[in-house]
């Protein structure tokens, strides 16, 4: 029997992946002071070009989307040119790469930019910026309807910039408690206008971004990451499931490249999702191509894909630890164990 994980996978008429193992998006905080990827980033991604698809580290769409030091952007010509070197290096090795488009919403910190911290509602998060613990989070300003319009337009513009930079497509970061996810969860969204209160209203911001991005770069090149279960920068609410129950069929109608779960450990079961894990819930409610993720090994991912639990697997920490992950799993080589100390350097 052929090995499904290591065989090509046709995402759609535009994109075919060399295999089903994706590099998960991984923030590394290593861009320069202009938020431009460096030569070290070029080399880091090129080393991993034999994965079926690289999803870039989360990349901010505009200055007020920043919540961590030295995360890259896609809103200046310098940043576009910096990313071009990355995409060219990946393509030279026959790889494919999507840009993950990010706005952190209420997890932003004004230390990084001039202006307000925007979010659906004036509900702050506890805590402080990782790696800069002296910066505690502030109460955000509820986005006005004009703010919302400009955020949607800036997601679309960043998607266009991604294509100009040579990316094969984009993944909209709708997961992990950041801006889009804040609209999708009741703990962060208490709006009383057309972006709050009902599932349809709470899904509106995400869908308007998806529609603006697909209009800009095409549905075949557009994907989204979602965290239906609240687990990071967010608290659970039993009403959230109805929002995702509404959103997922809407996304299926839009024929995106894929939907990707946003979770660190996919064995985690959510009471708010009727005891399902992230991939179980997404599989039950989304009919298109699904990317699984979250503490999988090569072997456990193979079993899950053969059992049709999802179609593609994203691997994060093991690919930080093993730039040669694909050749190791292909040849049965020994994988290095990931450890947090590996984050201090781009290898
Ligand atoms: C992440 N993760 C993450 N997710 C995301 O959507 N955008 C990002 O930029 C990041 N950044 C990031 C940095 C680091 C250091 C880690 C460890 C994780 C989450 C990541 O994509 C993935 O979902 C988890 O790491 C779970 O997969 P693994 O690592 O168990 O294969
Ligand atoms: C230390 C990492 C580099 C900078 C920030 C990365 C931001 C992305 C999120 C990763 C943080 C890991 C948090 C894990 C939460 C799991 C909760 C169950």
CSV table of N, CA and C in Angstrom, one decimal, residues 3 57 79-81 94 124 142 199 203 247 260 269 301 312 318 330:
chain,number,residue,atom,x,y,z
A,3,UNK,N,2.1,5.0,0.8
A,3,UNK,CA,2.1,5.7,2.1
A,3,UNK,C,1.4,7.1,1.8
A,57,UNK,N,5.4,31.5,9.8
A,57,UNK,CA,5.1,32.1,11.1
A,57,UNK,C,4.1,33.2,11.0
A,79,UNK,N,9.2,44.7,3.7
A,79,UNK,CA,8.8,43.3,4.2
A,79,UNK,C,8.5,42.4,3.0
A,80,UNK,N,7.8,43.0,2.0
A,80,UNK,CA,7.5,42.2,0.8
A,80,UNK,C,8.7,41.6,0.2
A,81,UNK,N,9.7,42.5,0.1
A,81,UNK,CA,11.0,42.1,-0.6
A,81,UNK,C,11.7,41.1,0.3
A,94,UNK,N,11.6,23.4,-4.8
A,94,UNK,CA,10.4,22.8,-5.2
A,94,UNK,C,9.3,22.7,-4.1
A,124,UNK,N,-10.2,43.0,28.5
A,124,UNK,CA,-8.8,42.8,28.4
A,124,UNK,C,-8.4,41.3,28.7
A,142,UNK,N,-13.0,49.0,21.8
A,142,UNK,CA,-13.9,48.3,20.9
A,142,UNK,C,-13.8,48.9,19.5
A,199,UNK,N,-25.0,33.9,16.5
A,199,UNK,CA,-23.9,33.2,15.8
A,199,UNK,C,-23.6,33.9,14.4
A,203,UNK,N,-20.0,35.5,13.5
A,203,UNK,CA,-19.2,34.9,12.4
A,203,UNK,C,-18.9,36.0,11.3
A,247,UNK,N,-20.5,29.0,11.3
A,247,UNK,CA,-19.4,29.4,10.4
A,247,UNK,C,-18.9,28.4,9.5
A,260,UNK,N,-7.8,24.7,9.0
A,260,UNK,CA,-6.8,24.1,9.8
A,260,UNK,C,-7.2,24.3,11.3
A,269,UNK,N,-10.2,17.3,25.0
A,269,UNK,CA,-11.6,17.3,24.7
A,269,UNK,C,-12.3,18.5,25.3
A,301,UNK,N,0.0,10.6,13.3
A,301,UNK,CA,-0.7,11.3,12.2
A,301,UNK,C,-1.1,10.3,11.1
A,312,UNK,N,-4.8,16.3,6.0
A,312,UNK,CA,-3.4,16.7,6.0
A,312,UNK,C,-3.0,16.9,7.5
A,318,UNK,N,8.2,19.4,16.4
A,318,UNK,CA,9.2,18.4,15.9
A,318,UNK,C,10.0,18.9,14.6
A,330,UNK,N,11.1,9.6,6.3
A,330,UNK,CA,11.1,8.7,5.1
A,330,UNK,C,12.1,7.6,5.2
